[in-house]
Structure formats: C-alpha cells, structure tokens
PDB file of C-alpha atoms in Angstrom:
ATOM      1  CA  UNK M   1      16.897  49.595   7.384  1.00 85.00           C
ATOM      2  CA  UNK M   2      16.327  45.941   8.264  1.00 91.00           C
ATOM      3  CA  UNK M   3      13.142  44.300   9.532  1.00 92.00           C
ATOM      4  CA  UNK M   4      14.629  43.773  13.013  1.00 94.00           C
ATOM      5  CA  UNK M   5      15.461  47.479  13.275  1.00 96.00           C
ATOM      6  CA  UNK M   6      11.924  48.382  12.181  1.00 97.00           C
ATOM      7  CA  UNK M   7      10.493  46.116  14.900  1.00 96.00           C
ATOM      8  CA  UNK M   8      12.782  47.645  17.538  1.00 97.00           C
ATOM      9  CA  UNK M   9      11.819  51.205  16.581  1.00 98.00           C
ATOM     10  CA  UNK M  10       8.101  50.333  16.463  1.00 97.00           C
ATOM     11  CA  UNK M  11       8.212  48.568  19.839  1.00 97.00           C
ATOM     12  CA  UNK M  12      10.033  51.482  21.507  1.00 97.00           C
ATOM     13  CA  UNK M  13       7.588  53.988  19.946  1.00 98.00           C
ATOM     14  CA  UNK M  14       4.497  52.066  21.064  1.00 97.00           C
ATOM     15  CA  UNK M  15       5.821  51.630  24.615  1.00 97.00           C
ATOM     16  CA  UNK M  16       6.761  55.324  24.849  1.00 97.00           C
ATOM     17  CA  UNK M  17       3.605  56.832  23.355  1.00 97.00           C
ATOM     18  CA  UNK M  18       0.860  54.270  24.014  1.00 97.00           C
ATOM     19  CA  UNK M  19       2.255  52.134  26.863  1.00 97.00           C
ATOM     20  CA  UNK M  20       1.796  48.945  24.866  1.00 97.00           C
ATOM     21  CA  UNK M  21       4.196  46.483  23.212  1.00 96.00           C
ATOM     22  CA  UNK M  22       4.382  45.594  19.530  1.00 96.00           C
ATOM     23  CA  UNK M  23       2.401  42.333  19.410  1.00 95.00           C
ATOM     24  CA  UNK M  24       2.113  42.030  15.631  1.00 96.00           C
ATOM     25  CA  UNK M  25       4.724  41.249  12.969  1.00 96.00           C
ATOM     26  CA  UNK M  26       6.302  43.801  10.666  1.00 97.00           C
ATOM     27  CA  UNK M  27       6.843  42.524   7.138  1.00 96.00           C
ATOM     28  CA  UNK M  28       8.861  44.091   4.322  1.00 96.00           C
ATOM     29  CA  UNK M  29       7.199  43.454   0.950  1.00 94.00           C
ATOM     30  CA  UNK M  30       9.000  43.591  -2.394  1.00 91.00           C
ATOM     31  CA  UNK M  31       5.621  43.473  -4.187  1.00 87.00           C
ATOM     32  CA  UNK M  32       4.172  46.580  -2.506  1.00 87.00           C
ATOM     33  CA  UNK M  33       4.531  49.425  -5.026  1.00 79.00           C
ATOM     34  CA  UNK M  34       1.493  51.679  -4.640  1.00 77.00           C
ATOM     35  CA  UNK M  35       1.762  52.220  -0.877  1.00 87.00           C
ATOM     36  CA  UNK M  36       4.699  53.101   1.336  1.00 91.00           C
ATOM     37  CA  UNK M  37       3.353  51.215   4.337  1.00 94.00           C
ATOM     38  CA  UNK M  38       0.113  49.658   5.584  1.00 96.00           C
ATOM     39  CA  UNK M  39      -1.538  48.341   8.735  1.00 97.00           C
ATOM     40  CA  UNK M  40      -3.454  45.255   7.654  1.00 95.00           C
ATOM     41  CA  UNK M  41      -6.208  43.372   9.430  1.00 92.00           C
ATOM     42  CA  UNK M  42      -7.281  39.994   8.064  1.00 89.00           C
ATOM     43  CA  UNK M  43     -10.420  38.525   9.608  1.00 84.00           C
ATOM     44  CA  UNK M  44     -10.462  34.728   9.798  1.00 79.00           C
ATOM     45  CA  UNK M  45     -13.681  33.161   8.535  1.00 78.00           C
ATOM     46  CA  UNK M  46     -15.544  30.822  10.841  1.00 68.00           C
ATOM     47  CA  UNK M  47     -13.849  32.032  14.018  1.00 64.00           C
ATOM     48  CA  UNK M  48     -15.508  34.676  16.155  1.00 62.00           C
ATOM     49  CA  UNK M  49     -13.355  37.755  16.789  1.00 69.00           C
ATOM     50  CA  UNK M  50     -10.243  36.103  15.312  1.00 78.00           C
ATOM     51  CA  UNK M  51      -8.046  38.307  13.182  1.00 85.00           C
ATOM     52  CA  UNK M  52      -4.476  38.433  11.993  1.00 90.00           C
ATOM     53  CA  UNK M  53      -2.775  41.828  11.960  1.00 94.00           C
ATOM     54  CA  UNK M  54       0.515  43.043  10.540  1.00 96.00           C
ATOM     55  CA  UNK M  55       2.353  46.166   9.489  1.00 97.00           C
ATOM     56  CA  UNK M  56       3.716  45.944   5.945  1.00 97.00           C
ATOM     57  CA  UNK M  57       6.424  48.270   4.624  1.00 96.00           C
ATOM     58  CA  UNK M  58       7.457  48.633   0.987  1.00 93.00           C
ATOM     59  CA  UNK M  59      10.964  47.352   0.218  1.00 92.00           C
ATOM     60  CA  UNK M  60      11.342  49.913  -2.600  1.00 87.00           C
ATOM     61  CA  UNK M  61      10.360  52.711  -0.228  1.00 89.00           C
ATOM     62  CA  UNK M  62      12.825  51.551   2.439  1.00 93.00           C
ATOM     63  CA  UNK M  63      15.743  51.248   0.017  1.00 90.00           C
ATOM     64  CA  UNK M  64      15.181  54.697  -1.552  1.00 87.00           C
ATOM     65  CA  UNK M  65      14.447  56.935   1.449  1.00 89.00           C
ATOM     66  CA  UNK M  66      16.150  58.327   4.529  1.00 91.00           C
ATOM     67  CA  UNK M  67      15.789  56.728   7.963  1.00 94.00           C
ATOM     68  CA  UNK M  68      13.795  59.752   9.144  1.00 95.00           C
ATOM     69  CA  UNK M  69      11.192  59.321   6.370  1.00 94.00           C
ATOM     70  CA  UNK M  70      11.001  55.549   6.888  1.00 95.00           C
ATOM     71  CA  UNK M  71      10.415  55.974  10.628  1.00 97.00           C
ATOM     72  CA  UNK M  72       7.742  58.615  10.002  1.00 96.00           C
ATOM     73  CA  UNK M  73       5.759  56.151   7.849  1.00 96.00           C
ATOM     74  CA  UNK M  74       6.400  53.303  10.315  1.00 97.00           C
ATOM     75  CA  UNK M  75       5.135  55.408  13.239  1.00 98.00           C
ATOM     76  CA  UNK M  76       2.077  56.392  11.181  1.00 97.00           C
ATOM     77  CA  UNK M  77       1.239  52.685  10.782  1.00 97.00           C
ATOM     78  CA  UNK M  78       1.927  52.096  14.480  1.00 98.00           C
ATOM     79  CA  UNK M  79      -0.666  54.756  15.360  1.00 98.00           C
ATOM     80  CA  UNK M  80      -3.206  52.862  13.219  1.00 97.00           C
ATOM     81  CA  UNK M  81      -2.368  49.691  15.159  1.00 97.00           C
ATOM     82  CA  UNK M  82      -2.395  51.312  18.619  1.00 97.00           C
ATOM     83  CA  UNK M  83      -5.750  53.017  18.120  1.00 97.00           C
ATOM     84  CA  UNK M  84      -7.253  49.802  16.689  1.00 96.00           C
ATOM     85  CA  UNK M  85      -5.941  47.814  19.673  1.00 95.00           C
ATOM     86  CA  UNK M  86      -7.491  50.374  22.066  1.00 95.00           C
ATOM     87  CA  UNK M  87     -10.871  50.220  20.241  1.00 95.00           C
ATOM     88  CA  UNK M  88     -10.622  53.811  19.057  1.00 96.00           C
ATOM     89  CA  UNK M  89     -11.214  55.207  15.540  1.00 96.00           C
ATOM     90  CA  UNK M  90      -8.064  54.313  13.579  1.00 96.00           C
ATOM     91  CA  UNK M  91      -8.786  55.170   9.928  1.00 96.00           C
ATOM     92  CA  UNK M  92      -7.017  58.007   8.084  1.00 95.00           C
ATOM     93  CA  UNK M  93     -10.138  60.194   7.997  1.00 94.00           C
ATOM     94  CA  UNK M  94     -11.060  59.784  11.686  1.00 96.00           C
ATOM     95  CA  UNK M  95     -10.668  62.897  13.833  1.00 96.00           C
ATOM     96  CA  UNK M  96      -9.040  61.053  16.746  1.00 97.00           C
ATOM     97  CA  UNK M  97      -6.477  59.531  14.381  1.00 97.00           C
ATOM     98  CA  UNK M  98      -5.631  62.918  12.836  1.00 96.00           C
ATOM     99  CA  UNK M  99      -5.344  64.578  16.266  1.00 97.00           C
ATOM    100  CA  UNK M 100      -3.056  61.785  17.479  1.00 97.00           C
ATOM    101  CA  UNK M 101      -0.779  62.244  14.462  1.00 97.00           C
ATOM    102  CA  UNK M 102      -0.684  66.028  15.065  1.00 97.00           C
ATOM    103  CA  UNK M 103       0.075  65.550  18.773  1.00 96.00           C
ATOM    104  CA  UNK M 104       2.971  63.184  17.983  1.00 97.00           C
ATOM    105  CA  UNK M 105       4.315  65.204  15.037  1.00 96.00           C
ATOM    106  CA  UNK M 106       3.773  62.396  12.522  1.00 96.00           C
ATOM    107  CA  UNK M 107       2.895  62.998   8.870  1.00 94.00           C
ATOM    108  CA  UNK M 108      -0.525  62.228   7.442  1.00 93.00           C
ATOM    109  CA  UNK M 109      -1.194  59.851   4.551  1.00 88.00           C
ATOM    110  CA  UNK M 110       0.198  60.852   1.134  1.00 83.00           C
ATOM    111  CA  UNK M 111       2.706  63.313   2.601  1.00 86.00           C
ATOM    112  CA  UNK M 112       5.794  61.552   1.242  1.00 81.00           C
ATOM    113  CA  UNK M 113       6.362  61.183  -2.491  1.00 74.00           C
ATOM    114  CA  UNK M 114       7.219  57.817  -4.044  1.00 70.00           C
ATOM    115  CA  UNK M 115      10.904  57.397  -4.838  1.00 73.00           C
ATOM    116  CA  UNK M 116      12.447  54.516  -6.665  1.00 71.00           C
ATOM    117  CA  UNK M 117      11.891  52.505  -9.797  1.00 74.00           C
ATOM    118  CA  UNK M 118       8.942  53.471 -11.987  1.00 82.00           C
ATOM    119  CA  UNK M 119       7.808  52.239 -15.398  1.00 87.00           C
ATOM    120  CA  UNK M 120       7.449  54.648 -18.322  1.00 91.00           C
ATOM    121  CA  UNK M 121       4.595  54.262 -20.844  1.00 94.00           C
ATOM    122  CA  UNK M 122       3.691  56.054 -24.075  1.00 94.00           C
ATOM    123  CA  UNK M 123       0.502  56.172 -26.148  1.00 95.00           C
ATOM    124  CA  UNK M 124       1.197  54.786 -29.626  1.00 95.00           C
ATOM    125  CA  UNK M 125      -1.373  57.096 -31.198  1.00 95.00           C
ATOM    126  CA  UNK M 126      -0.940  60.549 -29.588  1.00 96.00           C
ATOM    127  CA  UNK M 127       2.482  60.165 -27.901  1.00 94.00           C
ATOM    128  CA  UNK M 128       1.259  60.966 -24.343  1.00 94.00           C
ATOM    129  CA  UNK M 129       3.871  59.793 -21.800  1.00 92.00           C
ATOM    130  CA  UNK M 130       3.479  58.973 -18.096  1.00 89.00           C
ATOM    131  CA  UNK M 131       4.981  56.713 -15.450  1.00 85.00           C
ATOM    132  CA  UNK M 132       3.410  54.201 -13.082  1.00 83.00           C
ATOM    133  CA  UNK M 133       4.826  52.162 -10.238  1.00 76.00           C
ATOM    134  CA  UNK M 134       3.368  48.983 -11.726  1.00 75.00           C
ATOM    135  CA  UNK M 135       4.451  46.980 -14.721  1.00 80.00           C
ATOM    136  CA  UNK M 136       1.936  45.661 -17.251  1.00 84.00           C
ATOM    137  CA  UNK M 137      -0.155  48.840 -17.467  1.00 83.00           C
ATOM    138  CA  UNK M 138      -0.122  48.694 -21.276  1.00 88.00           C
ATOM    139  CA  UNK M 139      -1.945  45.342 -21.265  1.00 88.00           C
ATOM    140  CA  UNK M 140      -4.963  46.563 -19.313  1.00 87.00           C
ATOM    141  CA  UNK M 141      -5.580  50.214 -20.166  1.00 91.00           C
ATOM    142  CA  UNK M 142      -6.087  52.534 -23.152  1.00 92.00           C
ATOM    143  CA  UNK M 143      -5.440  56.283 -23.560  1.00 93.00           C
ATOM    144  CA  UNK M 144      -8.350  58.375 -22.304  1.00 91.00           C
ATOM    145  CA  UNK M 145      -7.914  61.150 -24.885  1.00 91.00           C
ATOM    146  CA  UNK M 146      -7.455  59.190 -28.137  1.00 95.00           C
ATOM    147  CA  UNK M 147      -8.373  55.601 -27.085  1.00 94.00           C
ATOM    148  CA  UNK M 148      -4.988  54.401 -28.385  1.00 95.00           C
ATOM    149  CA  UNK M 149      -2.930  51.538 -26.954  1.00 95.00           C
ATOM    150  CA  UNK M 150       0.085  52.110 -24.717  1.00 94.00           C
ATOM    151  CA  UNK M 151       3.566  50.747 -25.190  1.00 94.00           C
ATOM    152  CA  UNK M 152       6.128  50.084 -22.496  1.00 93.00           C
ATOM    153  CA  UNK M 153       9.116  52.438 -22.894  1.00 92.00           C
ATOM    154  CA  UNK M 154      11.326  51.337 -19.984  1.00 90.00           C
ATOM    155  CA  UNK M 155      12.337  51.975 -16.398  1.00 86.00           C
ATOM    156  CA  UNK M 156      12.545  55.518 -15.012  1.00 79.00           C
ATOM    157  CA  UNK M 157      14.131  56.462 -11.692  1.00 74.00           C
ATOM    158  CA  UNK M 158      12.050  58.831  -9.557  1.00 73.00           C
ATOM    159  CA  UNK M 159      14.107  60.872  -7.112  1.00 68.00           C
TER     160      UNK M 159
END
C-alpha cells in the first residue's frame, strides 16, 4: 500500500467517523522496526502552542501484512489524532480512547504481531537464542543468565 492510498483511507475514515479532514502528513518509515504505526506530536521550542504532528507507519509492517491489518493500524493512529485534535484523552490507556476503538471495531495496541525481517542472536557462553527487530543488539547487551556476550547469527523471517 502506497503513502497516497494511506492518506486517502485516513481522510475518508476521519470524515466518516469524526467529521474532520486529515490535516497532518502520513509518513512511511523504513527505520521504524519496534512499532507498527505511531501518532507523533513534536512541540516546537520557543513558540507558544506550536506543534508538528504526523502519523508514521512502518515500511516493514506495510510490506509484510494484508491491507485489512494495515488499515486497522492506520485507523488506530487516526483515532489518536482525532481525539487529540478534539482535546479529548487520546492515549492508549485512556478510557475514552478505548471506548472509541471498541465502538469503531478497531484493534487495541499490541494486537497484531510483527511480521517481516528479524535478526537472530545467540549467547556465546550458554547458547541461548532469540530474535530482535533491531540490528546491533550484540554490541550493547549481555546474557542475563550467564553474563556472556551475544553473537549475531543472521536474518530470520517472522511470518
């Protein structure tokens, strides 16, 4: 699904459900690995009440999932945006946000599993294996059970 299609779906959803247009950009990020999508607010220093907002979707998530799953995550982020724009509680744990998702039939956070490219690591000392969505894990962390160093094994596909 392309960025233009995402914007069209988001705009139609917001007009239908919240009677408001999509006034923020939607960006597809190739660097986003730990999240499927996000509504981001960036406050500008030195300017009163000035903020930049955007919806960011993971490129890996988009290329490895069905249109139905992609739209579910996109609509979830649109609900964050709509409630924020209407000065209502918009965070994942807020009751109004959860009720709005339930009313619209949209999934909550962490409903969909990550699919795509993952990196496999192994402890050099005890042989414990695991995968992470980020590369470079072996440079920053040690094994919690034996305090050994990790080594990078390779790429694993998660389906």
